[in-house]
Short mmCIF file of C-alpha atoms and ligand atoms in Angstrom, two decimals:
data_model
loop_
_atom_site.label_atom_id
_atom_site.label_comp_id
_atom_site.label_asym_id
_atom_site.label_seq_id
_atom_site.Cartn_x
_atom_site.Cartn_y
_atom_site.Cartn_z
CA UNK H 1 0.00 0.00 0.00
CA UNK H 2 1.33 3.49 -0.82
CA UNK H 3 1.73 6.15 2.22
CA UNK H 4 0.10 8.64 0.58
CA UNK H 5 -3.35 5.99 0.85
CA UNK H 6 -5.70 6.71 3.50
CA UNK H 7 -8.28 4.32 5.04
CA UNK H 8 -11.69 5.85 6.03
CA UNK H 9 -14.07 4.76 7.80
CA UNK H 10 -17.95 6.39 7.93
CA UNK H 11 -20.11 4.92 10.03
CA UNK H 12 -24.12 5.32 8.74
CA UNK H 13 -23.56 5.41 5.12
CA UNK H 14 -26.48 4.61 3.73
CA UNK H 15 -28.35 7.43 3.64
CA UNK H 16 -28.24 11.57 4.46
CA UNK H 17 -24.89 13.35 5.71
CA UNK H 18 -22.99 9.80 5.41
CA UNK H 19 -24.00 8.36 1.98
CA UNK H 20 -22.13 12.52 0.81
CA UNK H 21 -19.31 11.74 2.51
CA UNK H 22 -18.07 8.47 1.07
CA UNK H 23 -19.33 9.84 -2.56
CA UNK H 24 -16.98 12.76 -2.00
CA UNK H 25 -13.97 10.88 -0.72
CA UNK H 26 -14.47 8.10 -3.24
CA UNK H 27 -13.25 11.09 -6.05
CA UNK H 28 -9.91 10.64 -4.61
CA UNK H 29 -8.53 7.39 -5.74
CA UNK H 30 -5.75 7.08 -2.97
CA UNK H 31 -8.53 6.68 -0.29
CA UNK H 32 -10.40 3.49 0.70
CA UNK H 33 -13.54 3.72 2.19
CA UNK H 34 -15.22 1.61 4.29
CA UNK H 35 -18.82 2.49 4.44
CA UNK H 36 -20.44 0.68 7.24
CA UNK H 37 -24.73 0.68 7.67
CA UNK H 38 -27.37 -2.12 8.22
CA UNK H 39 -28.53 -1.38 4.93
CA UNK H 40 -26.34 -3.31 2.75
CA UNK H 41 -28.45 -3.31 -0.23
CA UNK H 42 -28.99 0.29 -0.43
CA UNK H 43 -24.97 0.83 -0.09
CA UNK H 44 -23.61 -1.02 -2.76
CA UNK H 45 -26.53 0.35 -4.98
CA UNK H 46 -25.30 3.83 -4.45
CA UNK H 47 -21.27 2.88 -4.63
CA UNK H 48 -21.07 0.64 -7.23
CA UNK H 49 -19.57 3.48 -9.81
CA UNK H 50 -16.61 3.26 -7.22
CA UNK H 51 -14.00 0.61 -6.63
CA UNK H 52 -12.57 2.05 -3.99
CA UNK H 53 -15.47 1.81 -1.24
CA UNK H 54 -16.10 -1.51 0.77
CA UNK H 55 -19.58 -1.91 1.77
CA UNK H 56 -20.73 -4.07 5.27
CA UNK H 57 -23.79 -4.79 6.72
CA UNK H 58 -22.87 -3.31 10.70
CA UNK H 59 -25.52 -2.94 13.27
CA UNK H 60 -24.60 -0.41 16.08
CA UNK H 61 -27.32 -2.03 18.66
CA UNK H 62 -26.15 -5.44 17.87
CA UNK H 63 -24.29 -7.25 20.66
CA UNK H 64 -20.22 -7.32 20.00
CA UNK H 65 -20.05 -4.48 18.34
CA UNK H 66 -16.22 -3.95 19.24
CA UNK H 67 -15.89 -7.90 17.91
CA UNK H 68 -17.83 -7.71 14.29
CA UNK H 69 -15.84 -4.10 13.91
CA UNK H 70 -12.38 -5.84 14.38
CA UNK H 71 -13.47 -8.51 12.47
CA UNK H 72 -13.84 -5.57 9.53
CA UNK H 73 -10.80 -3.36 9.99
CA UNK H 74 -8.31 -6.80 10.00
CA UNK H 75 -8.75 -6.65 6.07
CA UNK H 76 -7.49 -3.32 6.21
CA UNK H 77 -4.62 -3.04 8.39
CA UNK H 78 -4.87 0.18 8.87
CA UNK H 79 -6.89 3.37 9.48
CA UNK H 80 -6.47 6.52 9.14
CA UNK H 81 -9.94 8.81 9.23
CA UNK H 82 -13.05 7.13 11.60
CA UNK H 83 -16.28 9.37 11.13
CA UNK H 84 -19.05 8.34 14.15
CA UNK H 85 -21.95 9.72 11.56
CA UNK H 86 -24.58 6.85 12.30
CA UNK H 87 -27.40 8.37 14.41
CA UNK H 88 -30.78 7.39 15.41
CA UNK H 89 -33.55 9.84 16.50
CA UNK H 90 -36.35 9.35 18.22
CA UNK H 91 -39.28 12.44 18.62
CA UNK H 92 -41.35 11.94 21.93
CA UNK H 93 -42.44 13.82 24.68
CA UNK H 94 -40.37 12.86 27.34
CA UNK H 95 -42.97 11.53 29.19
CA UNK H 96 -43.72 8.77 26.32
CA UNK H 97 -40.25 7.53 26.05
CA UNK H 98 -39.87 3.72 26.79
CA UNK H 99 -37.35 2.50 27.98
CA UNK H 100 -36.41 0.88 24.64
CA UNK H 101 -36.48 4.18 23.13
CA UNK H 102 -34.09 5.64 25.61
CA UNK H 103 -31.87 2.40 25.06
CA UNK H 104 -31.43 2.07 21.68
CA UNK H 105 -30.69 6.25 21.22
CA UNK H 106 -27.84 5.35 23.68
CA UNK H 107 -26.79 2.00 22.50
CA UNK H 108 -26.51 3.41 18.65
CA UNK H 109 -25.55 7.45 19.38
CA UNK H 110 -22.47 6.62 21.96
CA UNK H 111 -22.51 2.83 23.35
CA UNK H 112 -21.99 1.73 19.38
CA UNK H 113 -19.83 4.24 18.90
CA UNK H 114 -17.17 3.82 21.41
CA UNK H 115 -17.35 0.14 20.64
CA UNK H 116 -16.35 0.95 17.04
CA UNK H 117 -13.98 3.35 18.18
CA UNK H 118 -12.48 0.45 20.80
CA UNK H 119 -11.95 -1.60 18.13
CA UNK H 120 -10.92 1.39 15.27
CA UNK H 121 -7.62 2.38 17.41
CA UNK H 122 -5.91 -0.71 16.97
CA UNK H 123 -5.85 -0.16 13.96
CA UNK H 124 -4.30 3.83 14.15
CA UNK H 125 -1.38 5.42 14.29
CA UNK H 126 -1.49 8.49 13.29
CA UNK H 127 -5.50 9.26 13.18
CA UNK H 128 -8.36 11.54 13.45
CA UNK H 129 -11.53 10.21 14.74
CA UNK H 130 -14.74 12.56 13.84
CA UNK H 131 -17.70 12.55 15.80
CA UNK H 132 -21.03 13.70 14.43
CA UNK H 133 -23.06 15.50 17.42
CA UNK H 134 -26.32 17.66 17.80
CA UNK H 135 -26.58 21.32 18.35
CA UNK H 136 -29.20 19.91 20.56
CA UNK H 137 -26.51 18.48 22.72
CA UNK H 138 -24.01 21.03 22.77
CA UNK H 139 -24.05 22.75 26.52
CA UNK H 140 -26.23 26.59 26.08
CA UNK H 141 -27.35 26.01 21.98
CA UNK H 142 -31.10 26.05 21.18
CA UNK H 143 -32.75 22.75 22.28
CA UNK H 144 -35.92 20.93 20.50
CA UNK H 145 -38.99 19.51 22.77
CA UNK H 146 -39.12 16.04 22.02
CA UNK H 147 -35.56 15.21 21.51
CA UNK H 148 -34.76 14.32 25.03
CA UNK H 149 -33.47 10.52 24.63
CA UNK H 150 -31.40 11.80 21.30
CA UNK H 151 -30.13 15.21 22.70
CA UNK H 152 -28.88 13.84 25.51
CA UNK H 153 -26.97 10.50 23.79
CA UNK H 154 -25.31 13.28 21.67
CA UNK H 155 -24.49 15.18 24.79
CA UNK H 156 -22.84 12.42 25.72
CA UNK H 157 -20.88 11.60 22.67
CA UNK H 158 -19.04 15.19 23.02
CA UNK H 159 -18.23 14.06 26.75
CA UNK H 160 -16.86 10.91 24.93
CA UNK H 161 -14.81 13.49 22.95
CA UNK H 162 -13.12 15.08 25.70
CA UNK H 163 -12.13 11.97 27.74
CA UNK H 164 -10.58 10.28 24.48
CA UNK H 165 -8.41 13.05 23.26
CA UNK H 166 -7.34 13.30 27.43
CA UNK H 167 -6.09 10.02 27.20
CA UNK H 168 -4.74 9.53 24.02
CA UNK H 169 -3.09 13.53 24.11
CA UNK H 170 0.25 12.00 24.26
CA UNK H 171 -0.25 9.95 20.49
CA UNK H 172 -0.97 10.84 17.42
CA UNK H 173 -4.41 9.88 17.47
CA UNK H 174 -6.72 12.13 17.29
CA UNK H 175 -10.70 13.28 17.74
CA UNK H 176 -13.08 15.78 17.52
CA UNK H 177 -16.75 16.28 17.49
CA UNK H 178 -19.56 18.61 15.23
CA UNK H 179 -22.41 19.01 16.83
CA UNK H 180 -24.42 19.85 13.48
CA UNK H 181 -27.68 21.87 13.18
CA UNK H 182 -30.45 21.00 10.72
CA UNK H 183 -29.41 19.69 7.50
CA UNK H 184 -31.90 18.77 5.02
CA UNK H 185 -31.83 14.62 5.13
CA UNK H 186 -34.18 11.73 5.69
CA UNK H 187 -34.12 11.50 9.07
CA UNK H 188 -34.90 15.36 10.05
CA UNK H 189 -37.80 14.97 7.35
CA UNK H 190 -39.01 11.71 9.52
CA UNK H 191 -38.53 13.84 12.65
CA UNK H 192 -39.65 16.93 11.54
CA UNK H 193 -42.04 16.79 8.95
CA UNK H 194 -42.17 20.17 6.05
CA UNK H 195 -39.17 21.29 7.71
CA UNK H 196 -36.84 22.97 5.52
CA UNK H 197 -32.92 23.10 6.69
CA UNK H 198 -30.55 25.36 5.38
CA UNK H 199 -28.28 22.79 4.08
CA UNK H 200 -28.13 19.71 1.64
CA UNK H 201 -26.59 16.46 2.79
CA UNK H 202 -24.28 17.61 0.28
CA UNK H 203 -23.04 20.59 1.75
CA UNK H 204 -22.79 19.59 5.20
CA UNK H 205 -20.65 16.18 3.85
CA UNK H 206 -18.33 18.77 1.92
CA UNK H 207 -17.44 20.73 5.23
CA UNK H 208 -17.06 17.21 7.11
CA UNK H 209 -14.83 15.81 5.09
CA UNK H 210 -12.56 18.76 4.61
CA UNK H 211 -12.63 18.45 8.33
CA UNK H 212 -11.45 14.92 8.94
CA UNK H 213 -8.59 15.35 6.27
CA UNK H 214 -7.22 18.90 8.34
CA UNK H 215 -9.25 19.63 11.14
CA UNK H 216 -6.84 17.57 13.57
CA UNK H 217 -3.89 19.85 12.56
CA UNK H 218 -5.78 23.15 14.64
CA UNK H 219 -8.10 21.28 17.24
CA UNK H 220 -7.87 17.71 19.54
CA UNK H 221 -10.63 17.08 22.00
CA UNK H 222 -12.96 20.13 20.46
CA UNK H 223 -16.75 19.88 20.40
CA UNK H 224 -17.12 22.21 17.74
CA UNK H 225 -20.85 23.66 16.95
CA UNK H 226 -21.49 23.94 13.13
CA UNK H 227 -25.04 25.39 12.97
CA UNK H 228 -26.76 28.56 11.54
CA UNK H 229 -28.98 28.77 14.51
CA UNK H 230 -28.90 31.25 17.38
CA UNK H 231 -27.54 30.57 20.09
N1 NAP G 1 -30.00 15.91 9.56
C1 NAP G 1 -29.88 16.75 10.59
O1 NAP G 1 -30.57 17.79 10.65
C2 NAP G 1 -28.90 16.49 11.68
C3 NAP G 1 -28.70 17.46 12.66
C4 NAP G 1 -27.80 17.24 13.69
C5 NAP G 1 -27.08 16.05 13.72
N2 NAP G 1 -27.28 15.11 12.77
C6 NAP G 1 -26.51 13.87 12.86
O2 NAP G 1 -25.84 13.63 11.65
C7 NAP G 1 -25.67 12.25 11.45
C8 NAP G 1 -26.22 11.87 10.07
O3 NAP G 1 -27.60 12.19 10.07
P1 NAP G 1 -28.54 12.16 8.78
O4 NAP G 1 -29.43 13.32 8.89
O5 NAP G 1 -27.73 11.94 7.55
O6 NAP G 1 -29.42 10.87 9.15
P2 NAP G 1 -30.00 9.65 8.30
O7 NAP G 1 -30.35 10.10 6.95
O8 NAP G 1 -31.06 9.05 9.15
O9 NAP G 1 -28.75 8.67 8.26
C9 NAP G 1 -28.35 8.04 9.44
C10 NAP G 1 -27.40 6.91 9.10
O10 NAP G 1 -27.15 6.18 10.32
C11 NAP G 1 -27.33 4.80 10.05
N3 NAP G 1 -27.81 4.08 11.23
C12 NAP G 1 -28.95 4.31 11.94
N4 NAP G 1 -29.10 3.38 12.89
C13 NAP G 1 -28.03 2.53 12.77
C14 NAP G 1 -27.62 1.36 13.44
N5 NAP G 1 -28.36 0.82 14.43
N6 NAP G 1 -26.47 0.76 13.08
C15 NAP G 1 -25.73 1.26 12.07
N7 NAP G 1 -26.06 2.37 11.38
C16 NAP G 1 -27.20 2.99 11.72
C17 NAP G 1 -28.37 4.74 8.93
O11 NAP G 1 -28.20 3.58 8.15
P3 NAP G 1 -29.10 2.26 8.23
O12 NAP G 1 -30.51 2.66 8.49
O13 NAP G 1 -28.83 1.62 6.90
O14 NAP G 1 -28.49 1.47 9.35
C18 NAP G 1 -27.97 5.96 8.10
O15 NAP G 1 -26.98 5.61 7.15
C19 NAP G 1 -26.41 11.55 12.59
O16 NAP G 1 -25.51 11.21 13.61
C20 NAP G 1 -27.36 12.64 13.09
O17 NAP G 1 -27.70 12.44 14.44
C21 NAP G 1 -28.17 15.29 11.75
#
């Protein structure tokens, strides 16, 4: 493998923010891409004009997590870009929440994800992990009734952030988190019907990816709002 090759791993590619990202980092034929999603199907449909991107079925609220990531990332040796971009929302007045709902915004917003990332860093060297957050649960932004199970897994995905880079400050691995405001993708349109964000998928996945290629070179441990709403 060339040096100048980078692995990259996004995490919930098969639709929205994610599915832009690997298209735009599939243009560069150095970089591999491993696009992980449960939706197999609907991946390999939308990569299969690129040769570069390696499509697996990967459930975040399955059990072993860690074990079916490693299992992944052997083929690849190495990595060099991991973006946490899967996300599942639930809408429901906090009263209505089950317990289910609460559990599976946690087990696939932050439980899945450090799992992944558990098994991602054995992988790194020299690295920069990307977290995709909520405005809704970055500390004094505008929050959204009904979002309580969501807002506060995201919350604690940029607490995740923090405690990482702490420990890992004296490597070259790396991470960040965006906590993103509305951006104009299936799941805000399941969440928030008629809503109209002032982004595409497109545009956010443009800024994101420019991020995890030189983001790491200003910022380690940042939880970094990227949102056109006040506050
Ligand atoms: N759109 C917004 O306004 C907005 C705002 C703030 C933050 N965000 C965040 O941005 C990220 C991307 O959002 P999006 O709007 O592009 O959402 P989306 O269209 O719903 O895409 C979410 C992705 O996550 C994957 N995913 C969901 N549950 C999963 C699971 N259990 N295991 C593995 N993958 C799973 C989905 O794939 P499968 O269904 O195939 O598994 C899909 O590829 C999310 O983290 C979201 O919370 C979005």
């Amino acid at each position: 493998m060339m040096s100048k090759e980078k692995v990259i791993v996004v995490l919930g590619a098969s639709r929205g923010i994610g599915a832009s990202i690997v298209k735009i980092f599939a243009q560069n034929n150095d970089f591999q891409i491993i696009a992980l999603s449960r939706n197999l199907s609907r991946m390999q449909e939308q990569f299969e004009a690129f040769d570069n991107v390696y499509s697996y079925a990967f459930d975040l609220s399955s059990v072993n997590v860690r074990e079916k990531a490693e299992e992944i990332f052997t083929k690849f040796k190495k990595i060099d870009i991991l973006i946490n971009n899967a996300g599942a929302l639930v809408n429901k007045p906090f009263a209505e929440l089950s317990h289910d709902d609460i559990s599976l915004s946690f087990q696939v917003n932050i439980i899945g994800v450090m799992g992944v990332t558990q098994a991602a860093v054995r992988f790194m060297s020299q690295a920069h992990i990307v977290n995709i957050s909520s405005i809704g649960g970055f500390q004094g932004s505008v929050k959204f009734p009904g979002l309580s199970a969501y807002s506060t897994s995201k919350a604690a995905l940029c607490g995740f952030t923090e405690l990482f880079a702490e420990e890992y400050k004296d490597t070259a691995i790396t991470m960040n988190c965006l906590c993103l405001g509305a951006v104009q993708t299936e799941m805000l349109e399941e969440a928030f019907p008629g809503y109209v964000a002032p982004l595409s998928a497109d545009e956010m996945a443009s800024y994101i990816t420019e991020f995890a290629l030189n983001g790491n070179k200003w910022m380690n441990g940042k939880i970094i709002p990227v949102s056109l709403t006040t506050p």
